[in-house]
Amino acid sequence: MANGQWFPQDWPERIRALADGTLTPVVPKRAATVMLLKDTTAGPAVHMLRRRASMAFAGGAYAYPGGGVDPRDDDHQIRWAGPTRAWWAERLGVDETEAQAIVCAAVRETYEEAGVLLAGPTPDSVVGDTTGEDWEADREALVARDVSFAGFLERRGLVLRSDLLGAWTRWITPEFEPRRYDTWFFVAALPEGQRTRNASTEADRTVWIGPAEAASSYDKGELLMMPPTIATLRQLTPYGTAREALTAAPSRDLTPVLARARLDDDEIVLSWPGHDEFTKHIPTGGAPA
């Protein structure tokens, strides 16, 4: 392949089925993912994980910590610092309970998969080392869904630091995919005193890498990625520090990006509005070009 764009082999067949009305789109699940940044002498680096090759969805692809919303976080009022739930609801285009759940998902998934927690005992503090046995027991309970994130924060007396997150973009999995997610992408800076680790059972490798370096490796076909991942990496390259990226986040357009597919003579044309580099021309009887 010319680059590292992830492309499932069953997409052409599913696209044709969607076009002829024999495929009913799956309702996408709400999800959140976080581009965790830290400053280096060469500029900001982003934390990425490589999904295990055995994963049914995007196996072998590089991505950010993230996952689905836990419905239990919708209606439980938690201690909250930063912009109000009403502000987040307007920013994310949802109601206030959904906004809380989406922000909770972003913070929870970062803790579950990277061991980094954007919360503290007070509205202006962040926890330090989160690698002790008691912290690990809580993290594993979250992964197993034995406890909700809201319940975890309440028991530990922690305040969720929504001000440490910046909403960056929103992508919805194409209608022809069997697993669909409505995903909000956030940016955040690695808190002082904390460190990342590969805490995810879904990943076999994690890296800190500059956005430009990661994008270059994708262009060479060395790193496999889904369109939202490489698109956000390219969007991060102009920023010289993590703070600059966070400052830019509130002005970012959150209009959802949803792939479109159309039949054009003897080929299927697959495109993502606003992202021409991902356009695929798929002969009706062949592989994508």
PDB file of C-alpha atoms in Angstrom:
ATOM      1  CA  MET A   1       0.000   0.000   0.000  1.00  0.00           C
ATOM      2  CA  ALA A   2       1.112   3.574  -0.655  1.00  0.00           C
ATOM      3  CA  ASN A   3       0.505   4.639   2.955  1.00  0.00           C
ATOM      4  CA  GLY A   4      -0.630   3.155   6.237  1.00  0.00           C
ATOM      5  CA  GLN A   5      -4.386   3.670   5.848  1.00  0.00           C
ATOM      6  CA  TRP A   6      -6.364   0.875   7.484  1.00  0.00           C
ATOM      7  CA  PHE A   7      -8.844  -0.604   5.015  1.00  0.00           C
ATOM      8  CA  PRO A   8     -10.910  -3.734   5.828  1.00  0.00           C
ATOM      9  CA  GLN A   9     -11.259  -6.162   2.956  1.00  0.00           C
ATOM     10  CA  ASP A  10     -15.015  -6.531   3.450  1.00  0.00           C
ATOM     11  CA  TRP A  11     -15.741  -2.806   2.985  1.00  0.00           C
ATOM     12  CA  PRO A  12     -16.514  -2.975  -0.776  1.00  0.00           C
ATOM     13  CA  GLU A  13     -19.061  -5.738  -0.231  1.00  0.00           C
ATOM     14  CA  ARG A  14     -20.675  -3.895   2.674  1.00  0.00           C
ATOM     15  CA  ILE A  15     -20.726  -0.607   0.743  1.00  0.00           C
ATOM     16  CA  ARG A  16     -22.539  -2.290  -2.127  1.00  0.00           C
ATOM     17  CA  ALA A  17     -25.029  -3.811   0.326  1.00  0.00           C
ATOM     18  CA  LEU A  18     -25.681  -0.397   1.873  1.00  0.00           C
ATOM     19  CA  ALA A  19     -26.202   1.113  -1.572  1.00  0.00           C
ATOM     20  CA  ASP A  20     -28.739  -1.527  -2.651  1.00  0.00           C
ATOM     21  CA  GLY A  21     -30.648  -1.389   0.634  1.00  0.00           C
ATOM     22  CA  THR A  22     -29.782  -4.841   1.954  1.00  0.00           C
ATOM     23  CA  LEU A  23     -27.641  -3.484   4.809  1.00  0.00           C
ATOM     24  CA  THR A  24     -29.194  -1.571   7.712  1.00  0.00           C
ATOM     25  CA  PRO A  25     -26.708   0.769   9.422  1.00  0.00           C
ATOM     26  CA  VAL A  26     -25.880  -0.011  13.042  1.00  0.00           C
ATOM     27  CA  VAL A  27     -26.610   2.803  15.511  1.00  0.00           C
ATOM     28  CA  PRO A  28     -23.219   4.199  16.610  1.00  0.00           C
ATOM     29  CA  LYS A  29     -22.224   4.034  20.268  1.00  0.00           C
ATOM     30  CA  ARG A  30     -20.954   7.155  22.026  1.00  0.00           C
ATOM     31  CA  ALA A  31     -17.210   7.086  22.642  1.00  0.00           C
ATOM     32  CA  ALA A  32     -14.276   9.309  23.542  1.00  0.00           C
ATOM     33  CA  THR A  33     -10.548   9.206  22.881  1.00  0.00           C
ATOM     34  CA  VAL A  34      -7.707  11.389  24.158  1.00  0.00           C
ATOM     35  CA  MET A  35      -4.593  12.667  22.429  1.00  0.00           C
ATOM     36  CA  LEU A  36      -2.313  12.866  25.470  1.00  0.00           C
ATOM     37  CA  LEU A  37       0.566  15.284  24.870  1.00  0.00           C
ATOM     38  CA  LYS A  38       3.854  16.036  26.603  1.00  0.00           C
ATOM     39  CA  ASP A  39       6.491  18.614  25.742  1.00  0.00           C
ATOM     40  CA  THR A  40       9.957  17.502  24.643  1.00  0.00           C
ATOM     41  CA  THR A  41      13.004  19.369  23.362  1.00  0.00           C
ATOM     42  CA  ALA A  42      11.835  18.520  19.839  1.00  0.00           C
ATOM     43  CA  GLY A  43       8.293  19.753  20.468  1.00  0.00           C
ATOM     44  CA  PRO A  44       5.164  18.021  21.747  1.00  0.00           C
ATOM     45  CA  ALA A  45       4.891  14.234  21.558  1.00  0.00           C
ATOM     46  CA  VAL A  46       1.639  12.282  21.585  1.00  0.00           C
ATOM     47  CA  HIS A  47       0.995   9.008  23.383  1.00  0.00           C
ATOM     48  CA  MET A  48      -0.126   6.237  21.014  1.00  0.00           C
ATOM     49  CA  LEU A  49      -0.848   2.557  21.407  1.00  0.00           C
ATOM     50  CA  ARG A  50      -0.779  -0.218  18.826  1.00  0.00           C
ATOM     51  CA  ARG A  51      -3.875  -2.379  18.813  1.00  0.00           C
ATOM     52  CA  ARG A  52      -3.158  -6.109  18.970  1.00  0.00           C
ATOM     53  CA  ALA A  53      -3.235  -7.789  15.569  1.00  0.00           C
ATOM     54  CA  SER A  54      -5.863 -10.176  16.921  1.00  0.00           C
ATOM     55  CA  MET A  55      -8.365  -7.350  17.484  1.00  0.00           C
ATOM     56  CA  ALA A  56     -11.436  -7.610  15.231  1.00  0.00           C
ATOM     57  CA  PHE A  57     -11.527  -3.843  14.686  1.00  0.00           C
ATOM     58  CA  ALA A  58      -8.387  -2.105  13.372  1.00  0.00           C
ATOM     59  CA  GLY A  59      -5.983  -4.813  14.509  1.00  0.00           C
ATOM     60  CA  GLY A  60      -2.373  -3.629  14.224  1.00  0.00           C
ATOM     61  CA  ALA A  61      -3.373   0.025  13.864  1.00  0.00           C
ATOM     62  CA  TYR A  62      -1.949   2.823  16.005  1.00  0.00           C
ATOM     63  CA  ALA A  63      -4.508   4.822  17.971  1.00  0.00           C
ATOM     64  CA  TYR A  64      -5.008   6.857  21.156  1.00  0.00           C
ATOM     65  CA  PRO A  65      -6.441   5.693  24.492  1.00  0.00           C
ATOM     66  CA  GLY A  66     -10.203   5.608  24.158  1.00  0.00           C
ATOM     67  CA  GLY A  67     -13.406   3.632  24.291  1.00  0.00           C
ATOM     68  CA  GLY A  68     -17.140   3.641  24.752  1.00  0.00           C
ATOM     69  CA  VAL A  69     -19.247   5.617  27.194  1.00  0.00           C
ATOM     70  CA  ASP A  70     -20.441   3.876  30.371  1.00  0.00           C
ATOM     71  CA  PRO A  71     -24.183   4.668  30.730  1.00  0.00           C
ATOM     72  CA  ARG A  72     -23.761   4.661  34.518  1.00  0.00           C
ATOM     73  CA  ASP A  73     -21.871   7.940  34.253  1.00  0.00           C
ATOM     74  CA  ASP A  74     -24.845   9.748  32.697  1.00  0.00           C
ATOM     75  CA  ASP A  75     -26.944  10.627  35.705  1.00  0.00           C
ATOM     76  CA  HIS A  76     -24.680  10.539  38.758  1.00  0.00           C
ATOM     77  CA  GLN A  77     -23.602  14.023  39.812  1.00  0.00           C
ATOM     78  CA  ILE A  78     -19.858  14.037  40.465  1.00  0.00           C
ATOM     79  CA  ARG A  79     -17.453  16.666  41.756  1.00  0.00           C
ATOM     80  CA  TRP A  80     -16.522  18.686  38.709  1.00  0.00           C
ATOM     81  CA  ALA A  81     -13.889  21.358  37.984  1.00  0.00           C
ATOM     82  CA  GLY A  82     -13.566  23.525  34.900  1.00  0.00           C
ATOM     83  CA  PRO A  83     -16.247  24.511  32.389  1.00  0.00           C
ATOM     84  CA  THR A  84     -19.761  23.642  33.520  1.00  0.00           C
ATOM     85  CA  ARG A  85     -21.755  20.698  32.245  1.00  0.00           C
ATOM     86  CA  ALA A  86     -23.929  23.187  30.370  1.00  0.00           C
ATOM     87  CA  TRP A  87     -20.829  24.582  28.635  1.00  0.00           C
ATOM     88  CA  TRP A  88     -19.682  21.099  27.682  1.00  0.00           C
ATOM     89  CA  ALA A  89     -23.164  20.181  26.463  1.00  0.00           C
ATOM     90  CA  GLU A  90     -23.147  23.126  24.057  1.00  0.00           C
ATOM     91  CA  ARG A  91     -19.567  22.410  22.990  1.00  0.00           C
ATOM     92  CA  LEU A  92     -20.187  18.717  22.310  1.00  0.00           C
ATOM     93  CA  GLY A  93     -23.667  19.135  20.835  1.00  0.00           C
ATOM     94  CA  VAL A  94     -25.446  16.920  23.392  1.00  0.00           C
ATOM     95  CA  ASP A  95     -27.444  17.365  26.603  1.00  0.00           C
ATOM     96  CA  GLU A  96     -25.805  17.849  29.989  1.00  0.00           C
ATOM     97  CA  THR A  97     -26.009  14.246  31.181  1.00  0.00           C
ATOM     98  CA  GLU A  98     -24.530  13.013  27.899  1.00  0.00           C
ATOM     99  CA  ALA A  99     -21.808  15.661  28.142  1.00  0.00           C
ATOM    100  CA  GLN A 100     -20.827  14.421  31.600  1.00  0.00           C
ATOM    101  CA  ALA A 101     -20.723  10.812  30.377  1.00  0.00           C
ATOM    102  CA  ILE A 102     -18.571  11.678  27.342  1.00  0.00           C
ATOM    103  CA  VAL A 103     -16.087  13.693  29.419  1.00  0.00           C
ATOM    104  CA  CYS A 104     -16.048  10.882  32.005  1.00  0.00           C
ATOM    105  CA  ALA A 105     -15.323   8.389  29.224  1.00  0.00           C
ATOM    106  CA  ALA A 106     -12.381  10.464  28.016  1.00  0.00           C
ATOM    107  CA  VAL A 107     -10.844  10.686  31.495  1.00  0.00           C
ATOM    108  CA  ARG A 108     -11.666   7.082  32.427  1.00  0.00           C
ATOM    109  CA  GLU A 109     -10.262   5.552  29.248  1.00  0.00           C
ATOM    110  CA  THR A 110      -7.035   7.535  29.635  1.00  0.00           C
ATOM    111  CA  TYR A 111      -6.684   6.089  33.132  1.00  0.00           C
ATOM    112  CA  GLU A 112      -7.654   2.554  32.105  1.00  0.00           C
ATOM    113  CA  GLU A 113      -5.362   2.342  29.069  1.00  0.00           C
ATOM    114  CA  ALA A 114      -2.488   4.690  29.920  1.00  0.00           C
ATOM    115  CA  GLY A 115      -2.535   4.877  33.718  1.00  0.00           C
ATOM    116  CA  VAL A 116      -2.945   8.673  33.632  1.00  0.00           C
ATOM    117  CA  LEU A 117      -5.707  10.291  35.699  1.00  0.00           C
ATOM    118  CA  LEU A 118      -7.041  13.803  35.039  1.00  0.00           C
ATOM    119  CA  ALA A 119      -8.525  14.310  38.488  1.00  0.00           C
ATOM    120  CA  GLY A 120      -7.426  15.587  41.878  1.00  0.00           C
ATOM    121  CA  PRO A 121      -8.516  16.027  45.497  1.00  0.00           C
ATOM    122  CA  THR A 122      -9.315  19.713  44.880  1.00  0.00           C
ATOM    123  CA  PRO A 123     -10.500  21.707  41.841  1.00  0.00           C
ATOM    124  CA  ASP A 124      -6.971  23.037  41.253  1.00  0.00           C
ATOM    125  CA  SER A 125      -4.902  19.902  41.897  1.00  0.00           C
ATOM    126  CA  VAL A 126      -4.079  16.630  40.112  1.00  0.00           C
ATOM    127  CA  VAL A 127      -3.158  13.313  41.701  1.00  0.00           C
ATOM    128  CA  GLY A 128       0.517  12.351  41.532  1.00  0.00           C
ATOM    129  CA  ASP A 129       1.775   8.781  41.255  1.00  0.00           C
ATOM    130  CA  THR A 130      -1.035   6.361  40.326  1.00  0.00           C
ATOM    131  CA  THR A 131       1.017   3.164  40.153  1.00  0.00           C
ATOM    132  CA  GLY A 132       0.479   1.720  43.658  1.00  0.00           C
ATOM    133  CA  GLU A 133      -1.324  -1.556  44.309  1.00  0.00           C
ATOM    134  CA  ASP A 134      -4.483   0.185  45.530  1.00  0.00           C
ATOM    135  CA  TRP A 135      -4.615   2.337  42.410  1.00  0.00           C
ATOM    136  CA  GLU A 136      -4.095  -0.704  40.214  1.00  0.00           C
ATOM    137  CA  ALA A 137      -6.927  -2.543  41.958  1.00  0.00           C
ATOM    138  CA  ASP A 138      -9.239   0.386  41.267  1.00  0.00           C
ATOM    139  CA  ARG A 139      -8.119   0.577  37.644  1.00  0.00           C
ATOM    140  CA  GLU A 140      -8.789  -3.118  37.119  1.00  0.00           C
ATOM    141  CA  ALA A 141     -12.238  -2.739  38.695  1.00  0.00           C
ATOM    142  CA  LEU A 142     -12.994   0.042  36.216  1.00  0.00           C
ATOM    143  CA  VAL A 143     -11.832  -2.088  33.289  1.00  0.00           C
ATOM    144  CA  ALA A 144     -14.020  -4.970  34.486  1.00  0.00           C
ATOM    145  CA  ARG A 145     -16.935  -2.530  34.912  1.00  0.00           C
ATOM    146  CA  ASP A 146     -17.274  -3.649  38.522  1.00  0.00           C
ATOM    147  CA  VAL A 147     -17.438   0.033  39.430  1.00  0.00           C
ATOM    148  CA  SER A 148     -18.470   3.111  37.469  1.00  0.00           C
ATOM    149  CA  PHE A 149     -16.054   5.987  36.993  1.00  0.00           C
ATOM    150  CA  ALA A 150     -18.422   8.253  38.896  1.00  0.00           C
ATOM    151  CA  GLY A 151     -18.399   5.778  41.776  1.00  0.00           C
ATOM    152  CA  PHE A 152     -14.601   5.538  41.661  1.00  0.00           C
ATOM    153  CA  LEU A 153     -14.219   9.333  41.858  1.00  0.00           C
ATOM    154  CA  GLU A 154     -16.744   9.580  44.689  1.00  0.00           C
ATOM    155  CA  ARG A 155     -15.080   6.865  46.776  1.00  0.00           C
ATOM    156  CA  ARG A 156     -11.653   8.441  46.356  1.00  0.00           C
ATOM    157  CA  GLY A 157     -12.951  11.957  46.989  1.00  0.00           C
ATOM    158  CA  LEU A 158     -11.641  13.196  43.653  1.00  0.00           C
ATOM    159  CA  VAL A 159     -12.693  16.097  41.452  1.00  0.00           C
ATOM    160  CA  LEU A 160     -12.836  15.495  37.701  1.00  0.00           C
ATOM    161  CA  ARG A 161     -10.677  18.143  35.975  1.00  0.00           C
ATOM    162  CA  SER A 162     -12.655  18.880  32.820  1.00  0.00           C
ATOM    163  CA  ASP A 163     -10.527  22.000  32.374  1.00  0.00           C
ATOM    164  CA  LEU A 164      -7.561  19.747  31.519  1.00  0.00           C
ATOM    165  CA  LEU A 165      -9.362  18.521  28.394  1.00  0.00           C
ATOM    166  CA  GLY A 166      -9.933  20.269  25.082  1.00  0.00           C
ATOM    167  CA  ALA A 167     -12.518  18.947  22.609  1.00  0.00           C
ATOM    168  CA  TRP A 168     -10.724  18.643  19.262  1.00  0.00           C
ATOM    169  CA  THR A 169     -12.856  16.874  16.651  1.00  0.00           C
ATOM    170  CA  ARG A 170     -15.662  14.358  16.194  1.00  0.00           C
ATOM    171  CA  TRP A 171     -15.773  11.373  13.837  1.00  0.00           C
ATOM    172  CA  ILE A 172     -18.542   8.840  13.263  1.00  0.00           C
ATOM    173  CA  THR A 173     -17.726   5.349  11.983  1.00  0.00           C
ATOM    174  CA  PRO A 174     -19.058   4.820   8.425  1.00  0.00           C
ATOM    175  CA  GLU A 175     -22.605   3.493   8.070  1.00  0.00           C
ATOM    176  CA  PHE A 176     -21.400   0.283   6.430  1.00  0.00           C
ATOM    177  CA  GLU A 177     -19.193  -0.757   9.383  1.00  0.00           C
ATOM    178  CA  PRO A 178     -20.585  -3.495  11.673  1.00  0.00           C
ATOM    179  CA  ARG A 179     -19.030  -1.782  14.730  1.00  0.00           C
ATOM    180  CA  ARG A 180     -19.871   1.906  14.816  1.00  0.00           C
ATOM    181  CA  TYR A 181     -18.830   4.680  17.191  1.00  0.00           C
ATOM    182  CA  ASP A 182     -19.691   8.351  17.508  1.00  0.00           C
ATOM    183  CA  THR A 183     -16.337   9.477  18.872  1.00  0.00           C
ATOM    184  CA  TRP A 184     -15.274  12.792  20.350  1.00  0.00           C
ATOM    185  CA  PHE A 185     -11.496  13.371  20.242  1.00  0.00           C
ATOM    186  CA  PHE A 186      -9.916  15.399  23.049  1.00  0.00           C
ATOM    187  CA  VAL A 187      -6.449  16.801  23.726  1.00  0.00           C
ATOM    188  CA  ALA A 188      -4.823  16.840  27.172  1.00  0.00           C
ATOM    189  CA  ALA A 189      -1.353  17.382  28.626  1.00  0.00           C
ATOM    190  CA  LEU A 190       0.390  14.728  30.726  1.00  0.00           C
ATOM    191  CA  PRO A 191       0.052  15.942  34.354  1.00  0.00           C
ATOM    192  CA  GLU A 192       3.252  16.650  36.246  1.00  0.00           C
ATOM    193  CA  GLY A 193       4.315  13.674  38.343  1.00  0.00           C
ATOM    194  CA  GLN A 194       2.390  11.090  36.334  1.00  0.00           C
ATOM    195  CA  ARG A 195       3.738   8.746  33.686  1.00  0.00           C
ATOM    196  CA  THR A 196       2.145   6.583  31.036  1.00  0.00           C
ATOM    197  CA  ARG A 197       2.334   2.815  30.801  1.00  0.00           C
ATOM    198  CA  ASN A 198       0.743   0.167  28.639  1.00  0.00           C
ATOM    199  CA  ALA A 199      -2.164  -0.755  30.872  1.00  0.00           C
ATOM    200  CA  SER A 200      -4.441  -1.877  28.042  1.00  0.00           C
ATOM    201  CA  THR A 201      -5.118  -5.517  27.249  1.00  0.00           C
ATOM    202  CA  GLU A 202      -5.990  -4.372  23.715  1.00  0.00           C
ATOM    203  CA  ALA A 203      -2.519  -2.985  22.936  1.00  0.00           C
ATOM    204  CA  ASP A 204       0.834  -4.706  22.454  1.00  0.00           C
ATOM    205  CA  ARG A 205       2.946  -1.541  22.258  1.00  0.00           C
ATOM    206  CA  THR A 206       2.853   2.107  23.300  1.00  0.00           C
ATOM    207  CA  VAL A 207       5.001   5.012  22.113  1.00  0.00           C
ATOM    208  CA  TRP A 208       5.547   8.712  22.649  1.00  0.00           C
ATOM    209  CA  ILE A 209       6.044  10.150  19.184  1.00  0.00           C
ATOM    210  CA  GLY A 210       5.991  13.563  17.536  1.00  0.00           C
ATOM    211  CA  PRO A 211       2.907  14.109  15.365  1.00  0.00           C
ATOM    212  CA  ALA A 212       5.026  14.968  12.310  1.00  0.00           C
ATOM    213  CA  GLU A 213       7.197  11.860  12.773  1.00  0.00           C
ATOM    214  CA  ALA A 214       4.132   9.642  13.158  1.00  0.00           C
ATOM    215  CA  ALA A 215       2.512  11.180  10.067  1.00  0.00           C
ATOM    216  CA  SER A 216       5.707  10.647   8.064  1.00  0.00           C
ATOM    217  CA  SER A 217       5.832   6.994   9.130  1.00  0.00           C
ATOM    218  CA  TYR A 218       2.208   6.618   8.045  1.00  0.00           C
ATOM    219  CA  ASP A 219       2.977   8.180   4.657  1.00  0.00           C
ATOM    220  CA  LYS A 220       5.771   5.639   4.182  1.00  0.00           C
ATOM    221  CA  GLY A 221       3.456   2.758   5.065  1.00  0.00           C
ATOM    222  CA  GLU A 222       5.389   2.012   8.262  1.00  0.00           C
ATOM    223  CA  LEU A 223       2.586   2.771  10.739  1.00  0.00           C
ATOM    224  CA  LEU A 224      -0.979   1.589  10.163  1.00  0.00           C
ATOM    225  CA  MET A 225      -3.714   4.042  11.171  1.00  0.00           C
ATOM    226  CA  MET A 226      -7.395   4.763  10.700  1.00  0.00           C
ATOM    227  CA  PRO A 227      -8.348   8.054   8.964  1.00  0.00           C
ATOM    228  CA  PRO A 228      -9.298   9.918  12.180  1.00  0.00           C
ATOM    229  CA  THR A 229      -5.919   9.123  13.733  1.00  0.00           C
ATOM    230  CA  ILE A 230      -3.730  10.344  10.895  1.00  0.00           C
ATOM    231  CA  ALA A 231      -6.032  13.333  10.332  1.00  0.00           C
ATOM    232  CA  THR A 232      -5.662  14.469  13.952  1.00  0.00           C
ATOM    233  CA  LEU A 233      -1.898  13.921  13.878  1.00  0.00           C
ATOM    234  CA  ARG A 234      -1.623  16.249  10.896  1.00  0.00           C
ATOM    235  CA  GLN A 235      -3.791  18.803  12.728  1.00  0.00           C
ATOM    236  CA  LEU A 236      -1.433  18.727  15.738  1.00  0.00           C
ATOM    237  CA  THR A 237       1.772  19.379  13.776  1.00  0.00           C
ATOM    238  CA  PRO A 238       1.588  23.226  13.774  1.00  0.00           C
ATOM    239  CA  TYR A 239       1.665  23.485  17.579  1.00  0.00           C
ATOM    240  CA  GLY A 240       4.954  24.005  19.378  1.00  0.00           C
ATOM    241  CA  THR A 241       3.754  23.005  22.850  1.00  0.00           C
ATOM    242  CA  ALA A 242       0.971  21.028  24.473  1.00  0.00           C
ATOM    243  CA  ARG A 243      -0.406  24.276  25.891  1.00  0.00           C
ATOM    244  CA  GLU A 244      -0.704  25.767  22.412  1.00  0.00           C
ATOM    245  CA  ALA A 245      -2.801  22.802  21.281  1.00  0.00           C
ATOM    246  CA  LEU A 246      -5.037  23.028  24.347  1.00  0.00           C
ATOM    247  CA  THR A 247      -5.502  26.751  23.819  1.00  0.00           C
ATOM    248  CA  ALA A 248      -6.564  26.137  20.219  1.00  0.00           C
ATOM    249  CA  ALA A 249      -9.105  23.430  21.114  1.00  0.00           C
ATOM    250  CA  PRO A 250     -12.121  25.644  22.011  1.00  0.00           C
ATOM    251  CA  SER A 251     -12.168  27.153  18.510  1.00  0.00           C
ATOM    252  CA  ARG A 252     -12.058  23.788  16.736  1.00  0.00           C
ATOM    253  CA  ASP A 253     -15.037  22.768  14.577  1.00  0.00           C
ATOM    254  CA  LEU A 254     -16.832  19.721  16.016  1.00  0.00           C
ATOM    255  CA  THR A 255     -19.079  19.063  13.028  1.00  0.00           C
ATOM    256  CA  PRO A 256     -19.053  15.235  12.769  1.00  0.00           C
ATOM    257  CA  VAL A 257     -16.966  13.667  10.012  1.00  0.00           C
ATOM    258  CA  LEU A 258     -18.832  10.751   8.429  1.00  0.00           C
ATOM    259  CA  ALA A 259     -17.573   8.770   5.446  1.00  0.00           C
ATOM    260  CA  ARG A 260     -19.694   8.789   2.304  1.00  0.00           C
ATOM    261  CA  ALA A 261     -19.855   6.084  -0.350  1.00  0.00           C
ATOM    262  CA  ARG A 262     -21.409   6.312  -3.804  1.00  0.00           C
ATOM    263  CA  LEU A 263     -21.630   4.109  -6.869  1.00  0.00           C
ATOM    264  CA  ASP A 264     -20.002   5.809  -9.865  1.00  0.00           C
ATOM    265  CA  ASP A 265     -20.201   3.748 -13.085  1.00  0.00           C
ATOM    266  CA  ASP A 266     -17.900   0.759 -12.541  1.00  0.00           C
ATOM    267  CA  GLU A 267     -16.471   1.802  -9.182  1.00  0.00           C
ATOM    268  CA  ILE A 268     -17.360   2.712  -5.625  1.00  0.00           C
ATOM    269  CA  VAL A 269     -16.048   6.075  -4.442  1.00  0.00           C
ATOM    270  CA  LEU A 270     -15.420   6.240  -0.690  1.00  0.00           C
ATOM    271  CA  SER A 271     -14.684   9.659   0.806  1.00  0.00           C
ATOM    272  CA  TRP A 272     -14.517  11.559   4.087  1.00  0.00           C
ATOM    273  CA  PRO A 273     -15.820  15.152   3.706  1.00  0.00           C
ATOM    274  CA  GLY A 274     -13.026  17.658   4.262  1.00  0.00           C
ATOM    275  CA  HIS A 275     -10.326  14.981   4.081  1.00  0.00           C
ATOM    276  CA  ASP A 276      -9.570  14.312   0.430  1.00  0.00           C
ATOM    277  CA  GLU A 277      -6.449  12.246   1.159  1.00  0.00           C
ATOM    278  CA  PHE A 278      -8.601   9.326   2.320  1.00  0.00           C
ATOM    279  CA  THR A 279     -10.704   9.051  -0.838  1.00  0.00           C
ATOM    280  CA  LYS A 280     -10.744   5.517  -2.230  1.00  0.00           C
ATOM    281  CA  HIS A 281     -11.827   4.405  -5.723  1.00  0.00           C
ATOM    282  CA  ILE A 282     -12.910   0.788  -5.518  1.00  0.00           C
ATOM    283  CA  PRO A 283     -13.554  -1.116  -8.765  1.00  0.00           C
ATOM    284  CA  THR A 284     -16.800  -3.031  -8.401  1.00  0.00           C
ATOM    285  CA  GLY A 285     -14.874  -6.243  -8.876  1.00  0.00           C
ATOM    286  CA  GLY A 286     -11.497  -5.360  -7.393  1.00  0.00           C
ATOM    287  CA  ALA A 287      -9.357  -3.865  -4.663  1.00  0.00           C
ATOM    288  CA  PRO A 288      -9.267  -0.172  -3.624  1.00  0.00           C
ATOM    289  CA  ALA A 289      -6.989   2.276  -5.402  1.00  0.00           C
TER     290      ALA A 289
END
